[in-house]
Coordinates of C-alpha atoms in Angstrom, one line a residue:
M1229 CA 0.0 0.0 0.0
P1230 CA 1.6 3.3 -1.1
S1231 CA 2.1 6.2 1.4
L1232 CA 1.3 9.5 -0.4
P1233 CA 2.2 13.0 0.7
V1234 CA -0.6 15.2 2.2
L1235 CA -1.3 18.7 1.0
T1236 CA -3.3 19.8 4.0
S1237 CA -5.0 18.1 7.0
I1238 CA -7.8 18.9 9.4
F1239 CA -7.3 18.1 13.1
Q1240 CA -10.2 16.2 14.7
P1241 CA -12.2 18.7 16.9
E1242 CA -12.5 16.1 19.7
A1243 CA -8.7 15.6 19.8
V1244 CA -8.2 19.4 19.7
A1245 CA -10.5 19.8 22.7
Q1246 CA -8.7 17.1 24.6
H1247 CA -5.3 18.7 24.0
L1248 CA -6.5 22.2 24.9
S1249 CA -8.2 21.0 28.1
A1250 CA -4.8 19.5 29.2
A1251 CA -2.5 22.3 27.9
Y1252 CA -4.6 25.4 28.9
D1253 CA -6.3 26.5 32.1
L1254 CA -9.8 26.6 30.7
G1255 CA -11.7 25.7 33.8
G1256 CA -12.2 22.1 33.0
A1257 CA -12.9 20.0 29.9
A1258 CA -13.4 22.1 26.7
S1259 CA -15.6 21.5 23.8
C1260 CA -14.5 22.3 20.2
S1261 CA -16.1 22.5 16.8
F1262 CA -14.4 23.0 13.4
F1263 CA -15.6 26.3 12.1
R1264 CA -14.0 26.9 8.7
Q1265 CA -11.1 26.2 6.5
G1266 CA -9.7 29.4 5.0
L1267 CA -6.1 30.4 4.6
N1268 CA -5.9 28.9 8.1
D1269 CA -8.2 26.5 10.0
T1270 CA -10.5 28.0 12.6
Y1271 CA -12.1 26.2 15.5
W1272 CA -14.6 27.5 18.1
V1273 CA -13.8 26.5 21.6
V1274 CA -15.9 26.7 24.8
G1275 CA -13.9 26.1 28.0
G1276 CA -15.2 24.4 31.1
N1277 CA -15.4 27.9 32.5
G1278 CA -18.0 28.8 29.9
R1279 CA -15.8 31.3 28.1
H1280 CA -15.6 31.3 24.4
Y1281 CA -12.3 31.1 22.4
C1282 CA -11.2 31.0 18.8
L1283 CA -8.3 28.6 17.8
R1284 CA -6.4 29.4 14.7
V1285 CA -4.3 26.6 13.2
Y1286 CA -1.9 28.0 10.6
R1287 CA -1.4 26.2 7.4
H1288 CA 1.9 24.4 7.2
G1289 CA 4.5 26.8 5.8
W1290 CA 2.2 29.8 5.8
R1291 CA 3.9 31.7 8.6
S1292 CA 7.1 31.2 10.5
S1293 CA 7.1 30.9 14.3
E1294 CA 8.8 34.3 14.4
A1295 CA 6.1 35.9 12.3
V1296 CA 3.3 34.4 14.5
Q1297 CA 5.1 35.5 17.7
A1298 CA 5.3 39.0 16.2
E1299 CA 1.5 39.0 15.8
I1300 CA 1.1 37.9 19.4
D1301 CA 3.5 40.6 20.7
L1302 CA 1.7 43.2 18.6
L1303 CA -1.7 42.2 20.0
M1304 CA -0.5 42.3 23.6
R1305 CA 1.0 45.7 23.1
L1306 CA -2.2 47.0 21.5
T1307 CA -4.3 45.5 24.4
E1308 CA -2.1 47.2 27.0
A1309 CA -2.6 50.5 25.1
G1310 CA -6.4 50.0 25.3
L1311 CA -7.2 49.1 21.7
P1312 CA -10.1 46.7 21.4
V1313 CA -8.5 43.6 19.8
S1314 CA -8.9 39.9 20.3
V1315 CA -6.4 38.8 22.9
P1316 CA -4.1 35.7 22.5
I1317 CA -4.2 33.2 25.3
A1318 CA -1.0 31.5 26.8
D1319 CA -1.1 27.9 27.8
A1320 CA -0.4 26.7 31.4
M1321 CA 3.3 26.8 30.7
G1322 CA 3.2 30.4 29.5
E1323 CA 3.6 29.5 25.8
W1324 CA 1.7 31.4 23.2
V1325 CA 2.3 29.3 20.1
Q1326 CA 1.6 25.6 19.9
E1327 CA 3.5 23.3 17.5
W1328 CA 1.5 20.3 16.3
D1329 CA 2.7 17.5 14.1
A1330 CA 0.5 17.0 11.0
P1331 CA 1.0 14.6 8.0
E1332 CA 2.2 17.6 5.9
G1333 CA 4.6 18.9 8.5
V1334 CA 4.5 21.0 11.6
R1335 CA 1.5 23.4 12.0
L1336 CA 1.4 26.3 14.4
A1337 CA -1.7 27.1 16.5
V1338 CA -2.7 30.0 18.7
L1339 CA -5.7 30.3 21.0
F1340 CA -7.5 33.7 21.2
A1341 CA -10.3 35.0 23.3
A1342 CA -13.4 35.2 21.2
A1343 CA -14.3 38.7 20.2
P1344 CA -17.7 39.6 21.7
G1345 CA -20.6 40.3 19.5
I1346 CA -21.2 39.3 15.9
M1347 CA -19.9 39.9 12.4
V1348 CA -21.8 42.4 10.3
K1349 CA -20.6 42.3 6.7
D1350 CA -22.9 45.2 5.6
T1351 CA -22.0 47.5 8.4
A1352 CA -24.3 50.3 9.5
V1353 CA -23.1 53.9 9.4
S1354 CA -22.4 54.0 13.1
Q1355 CA -20.5 50.7 12.9
S1356 CA -18.4 52.0 10.0
R1357 CA -17.6 55.1 12.0
T1358 CA -16.5 53.0 15.0
L1359 CA -14.3 50.8 12.8
G1360 CA -12.7 54.0 11.3
Q1361 CA -11.9 55.2 14.8
I1362 CA -10.3 51.9 15.7
A1363 CA -8.2 52.1 12.4
G1364 CA -7.1 55.6 13.3
R1365 CA -6.2 54.6 16.8
L1366 CA -4.3 51.6 15.5
H1367 CA -2.2 53.7 13.2
S1368 CA -1.5 56.3 15.9
L1369 CA -0.6 53.7 18.5
T1370 CA 1.8 51.8 16.3
D1371 CA 3.5 55.1 15.4
S1372 CA 3.9 56.0 19.1
L1373 CA 5.1 52.5 20.1
E1374 CA 7.7 52.5 17.3
L1375 CA 7.2 48.8 16.7
T1376 CA 9.3 46.8 14.2
Y1377 CA 8.6 43.2 13.4
P1378 CA 9.7 40.6 10.8
R1379 CA 6.5 41.0 8.6
P1380 CA 5.7 41.6 4.9
K1381 CA 6.4 44.9 3.2
F1382 CA 3.4 46.0 1.1
D1383 CA 5.2 46.8 -2.1
E1384 CA 5.0 45.9 -5.8
T1385 CA 6.1 42.3 -5.2
Y1386 CA 3.3 41.8 -2.6
F1387 CA 0.6 43.6 -4.6
I1388 CA 1.5 42.9 -8.2
H1389 CA 4.3 40.5 -9.0
E1390 CA 3.2 37.5 -6.8
P1391 CA -0.5 37.9 -7.6
L1392 CA 0.0 38.1 -11.3
R1393 CA 2.2 35.0 -11.3
N1394 CA -0.5 33.0 -9.4
I1395 CA -3.3 34.3 -11.6
Q1396 CA -1.4 33.4 -14.8
A1397 CA -0.9 29.9 -13.5
I1398 CA -4.6 29.4 -13.1
W1399 CA -6.2 31.4 -15.9
G1400 CA -3.5 31.2 -18.5
E1401 CA -6.1 30.6 -21.2
K1402 CA -7.8 34.0 -20.5
S1403 CA -5.5 36.0 -22.8
A1404 CA -7.7 39.2 -22.9
E1405 CA -8.1 39.3 -19.2
L1406 CA -4.4 38.6 -18.6
D1407 CA -3.4 41.3 -21.1
M1408 CA -5.6 43.8 -19.2
L1409 CA -4.0 42.7 -15.9
A1410 CA -0.5 43.0 -17.3
R1411 CA -1.1 46.6 -18.5
L1412 CA -2.8 47.5 -15.2
G1413 CA 0.0 46.0 -13.2
E1414 CA 2.6 48.0 -15.1
R1415 CA 0.7 51.3 -14.5
L1416 CA 0.1 50.6 -10.8
E1417 CA 3.7 49.5 -10.3
R1418 CA 5.0 52.8 -11.7
W1419 CA 2.7 54.7 -9.4
L1420 CA 3.5 52.5 -6.4
V1421 CA 7.3 52.8 -6.8
E1422 CA 7.1 56.6 -7.1
L1423 CA 4.6 57.0 -4.2
P1424 CA 6.1 59.0 -1.4
C1425 CA 5.6 56.7 1.6
E1426 CA 7.1 58.2 4.7
P1427 CA 5.5 58.3 8.2
P1428 CA 2.8 59.1 9.1
F1429 CA 1.6 58.2 5.6
S1430 CA 3.2 54.8 6.0
G1431 CA 3.9 52.5 8.9
L1432 CA 2.4 49.4 10.4
C1433 CA -0.9 48.3 8.8
H1434 CA -3.5 45.7 9.8
G1435 CA -3.4 44.4 6.3
D1436 CA -6.9 42.9 6.2
L1437 CA -9.1 45.6 7.7
H1438 CA -12.6 44.9 6.6
S1439 CA -16.0 44.1 8.1
E1440 CA -15.4 40.3 8.3
N1441 CA -12.6 40.9 10.8
V1442 CA -14.5 42.8 13.4
H1443 CA -17.3 41.9 15.8
F1444 CA -20.0 44.4 17.0
T1445 CA -22.0 44.1 20.2
E1446 CA -25.6 45.3 20.5
D1447 CA -24.5 48.4 22.3
G1448 CA -22.1 49.4 19.5
E1449 CA -18.8 48.2 20.9
A1450 CA -16.3 46.7 18.4
T1451 CA -13.4 44.3 18.6
L1452 CA -10.9 44.0 15.8
F1453 CA -9.2 40.7 15.1
D1454 CA -7.2 38.6 12.6
F1455 CA -3.9 40.4 12.3
D1456 CA -2.5 37.5 10.4
C1457 CA -1.7 39.7 7.4
F1458 CA -0.3 42.7 9.2
G1459 CA 2.8 44.3 7.7
Y1460 CA 4.3 47.6 6.7
G1461 CA 3.3 50.0 4.0
C1462 CA 1.2 53.0 3.1
R1463 CA -1.7 53.4 5.6
A1464 CA -4.0 54.2 2.7
Y1465 CA -4.1 50.4 2.1
D1466 CA -6.0 49.8 5.4
L1467 CA -8.5 52.4 4.4
A1468 CA -8.8 51.0 0.9
T1469 CA -9.5 47.5 2.3
F1470 CA -12.5 48.8 4.0
L1471 CA -13.7 50.6 0.9
W1472 CA -13.1 47.4 -1.1
S1473 CA -15.3 45.5 1.3
R1474 CA -18.1 48.0 0.7
Y1475 CA -18.1 46.9 -3.0
L1476 CA -18.6 43.4 -1.8
F1477 CA -21.0 43.8 1.0
A1478 CA -22.9 47.1 0.9
S1479 CA -26.6 46.6 0.1
S1480 CA -26.7 49.6 -2.3
E1481 CA -24.4 52.2 -3.8
Q1482 CA -25.9 54.8 -1.5
K1483 CA -25.1 52.6 1.5
R1484 CA -21.5 52.1 0.2
Q1485 CA -21.0 55.9 0.0
R1486 CA -22.5 56.6 3.4
T1487 CA -20.6 53.9 5.3
W1488 CA -17.3 54.9 3.5
L1489 CA -17.7 58.6 4.5
A1490 CA -18.6 57.5 8.1
F1491 CA -15.5 55.4 8.2
L1492 CA -13.4 58.3 7.1
E1493 CA -15.1 60.5 9.7
G1494 CA -14.3 58.1 12.5
Y1495 CA -10.7 57.8 11.3
E1496 CA -10.2 61.6 11.3
R1497 CA -11.6 61.8 14.8
E1498 CA -8.4 59.9 15.9
R1499 CA -5.8 61.3 13.4
P1500 CA -5.8 63.6 10.4
L1501 CA -5.6 62.1 7.0
P1502 CA -2.2 62.9 5.4
M1503 CA -2.3 64.8 2.2
N1504 CA -2.9 62.7 -0.9
T1505 CA -4.3 59.8 1.1
L1506 CA -7.7 59.7 -0.7
P1507 CA -6.3 59.5 -4.3
A1508 CA -4.0 56.8 -3.1
V1509 CA -6.9 54.9 -1.5
L1510 CA -8.6 54.4 -4.9
R1511 CA -5.5 52.7 -6.4
F1512 CA -5.0 50.6 -3.3
V1513 CA -8.6 49.3 -3.7
V1514 CA -7.6 48.0 -7.1
L1515 CA -4.4 46.5 -5.7
R1516 CA -6.4 44.9 -2.9
Q1517 CA -8.6 43.1 -5.4
L1518 CA -5.6 42.0 -7.4
W1519 CA -4.0 40.7 -4.2
V1520 CA -7.1 38.8 -3.2
M1521 CA -7.3 37.1 -6.6
G1522 CA -3.7 36.2 -6.4
I1523 CA -4.0 34.7 -2.8
H1524 CA -7.0 32.6 -4.0
A1525 CA -5.2 31.4 -7.1
G1526 CA -2.1 30.6 -5.1
A1527 CA -4.1 28.5 -2.6
V1528 CA -5.8 26.4 -5.2
T1529 CA -3.1 23.7 -5.5
H1530 CA -3.0 22.9 -1.8
H1531 CA -6.2 24.2 -0.3
Y1532 CA -9.4 25.4 -2.1
G1533 CA -9.3 23.1 -5.1
R1534 CA -9.4 24.1 -8.8
R1535 CA -13.1 23.8 -9.0
W1536 CA -13.6 26.7 -6.7
L1537 CA -12.0 29.1 -9.1
D1538 CA -14.6 28.3 -11.8
E1539 CA -16.1 30.5 -14.5
G1540 CA -18.4 32.0 -11.9
Y1541 CA -15.5 33.1 -9.8
A1542 CA -13.6 34.5 -12.7
A1543 CA -16.6 36.5 -14.0
K1544 CA -17.2 37.9 -10.5
H1545 CA -13.7 38.9 -9.7
F1546 CA -12.4 39.9 -13.1
G1547 CA -15.6 41.9 -13.4
L1548 CA -15.1 43.6 -10.0
L1549 CA -11.6 44.5 -11.0
Q1550 CA -12.8 46.1 -14.3
R1551 CA -15.5 47.9 -12.5
L1552 CA -13.1 49.4 -10.0
V1553 CA -10.7 50.5 -12.7
S1554 CA -13.7 52.2 -14.5
D1555 CA -15.2 53.8 -11.4
F1556 CA -11.9 55.2 -10.3
K1557 CA -10.9 56.2 -13.9
L1558 CA -7.7 54.3 -13.9
A1559 CA -7.9 52.9 -17.4

């Protein structure tokens, strides 16, 4: 009987619960359910103490232990400074990062306190304003703390070169679309390379700041989470990611405009927008969409499966990219 390599595995929830109950002080036996498989695996955990947790199991090779430790350190520093973020939980030995053997290799795991409230994809005006305030506080805090971590730089390689390579590998037969992407990539790369990117215009960014990565309570409190993609670059990218999410989730064009303006209002309550931020945001929205398509295309061979990136996906995402280019007059 042959023994074949494994691309990715899923840990059994019952075994995860048993391990967490032994390794962490969760007030007794924990229960665990497998929630989703994305770029990483997510489990919901309820401790014997009745408290709720979120376990992230990183895909093998996705992040180094140093990069994960940087995320933990950042979250602890932000928590100490009073920013509402999901807090990592150390085990009974004081360790933050678990290393688990899997068929494909070692996988890292981190337990977080569950963010209170619920996800609201189509955020209300007040919720958008609150998230904008949190984004502004995040940028100001990370400037004042002068944090430097071994994390990605949001540059032309991150936004253009790697995504285009992944997209070409999946949709090589779509010559018209790929020609459009190549021309767009060349224009955006020239702009990005020449973009003045000095503090406070640049610095530490969340890297995935949209409405699926924040929970809201009934009384309007918000908690930001999922700093897995944090890195360094122009802060306009964080703002652009929220605007990009309005194109995906806002129920109407009017709602998109109102929530975007509310987000900016909230941000400016915490820190002024540097000059030329808003024109840069529009281009970063397009770069965000290109990056997302590249991430999805790159994950096909070991994660999502080729069928997921079917003609429906291509029509939706190439279509959104073309719409953004048209709306922002970037053609």
